[in-house]
Steps between C-alpha positions, in 0.01 A plus 500: 500500500240438232559177300331577177609424142530824293218427256263404781577828683413694184162330478425592866598864458306579183217271399384558141255332266601170338471356154581179321845399373544177303782329309546217268852447654444518874219416742396617843678297770660267251882448439656713235584323177871486397474787259419731794808387691839680486763379259717465814248234620442315170229727363466755223412833669181529296237732635167318506208591285255716688149621434281725715139615508237644726713804598321837582391712206696787643824316443747711295802257477647190646826386668614140563725384781615164607630466855613194695423608860653168624855578380750487789582868466277663761329704223401243232650469152372696200485288188319740268385855488323650192333849500295716264308224333219671298144439627419346156744212567333217704744217440867435449638202305742253657849646490376851446786747517783249494772476237345325197153509665192689413543882534342700765268796407676836424565707807518207745786513748665186622699548817788297633425184691705397803758347279556838336359416157201649321233246455363195674738281710357158583477314822809359676400453859809406711500143624385469851253796484180313440225593263514853353200693373532720191245784508426603137305820555334707244439847639219713352612865531312826496754678283593436130866461592729530788791742499775253576867524444613204287746431783227489762481183710214249510431621856456861370247363240326325789474828686346676196262220457403536868404863445353462152349155526118470486488123457732197473478152371727231634612162384734313738674180374773334716849341470730306727823313462453304824 
């Protein structure tokens, strides 16, 4: 049996170019701030501000996913899945797409997270499960939009990004309640 986290397996199966993702709210390898935690764990469920640069010129659109591969589910936990971000958009404000937050660009699709809501659901790693990684991935795609059913799953978006992805930028903060 192969013991590989879902995201790491994806990287091994289809290497693509990389580019830079930065944030004013989260930092690589650093603990998430309270706003990026779930309301169930004392947070706000606020998507972090993200900016990206250095992606290939042939990029036609973007998608953003956030996966916790360390969730005790056997398949990870999808916290956020956003598709059909226009190529002209290279940043999202903190809280983008949430009720009362900054709007997402027209045509963007926000899929349901693992809690069944549309939008970002913050960290709430179960006690006793150690440090969790939160892979915020900006996918550069070779198509202007993905033909996704609004009821598609985050995993289905991941599959589309696998086949249409030409580059990805990753920012991985952490969280633990241990």
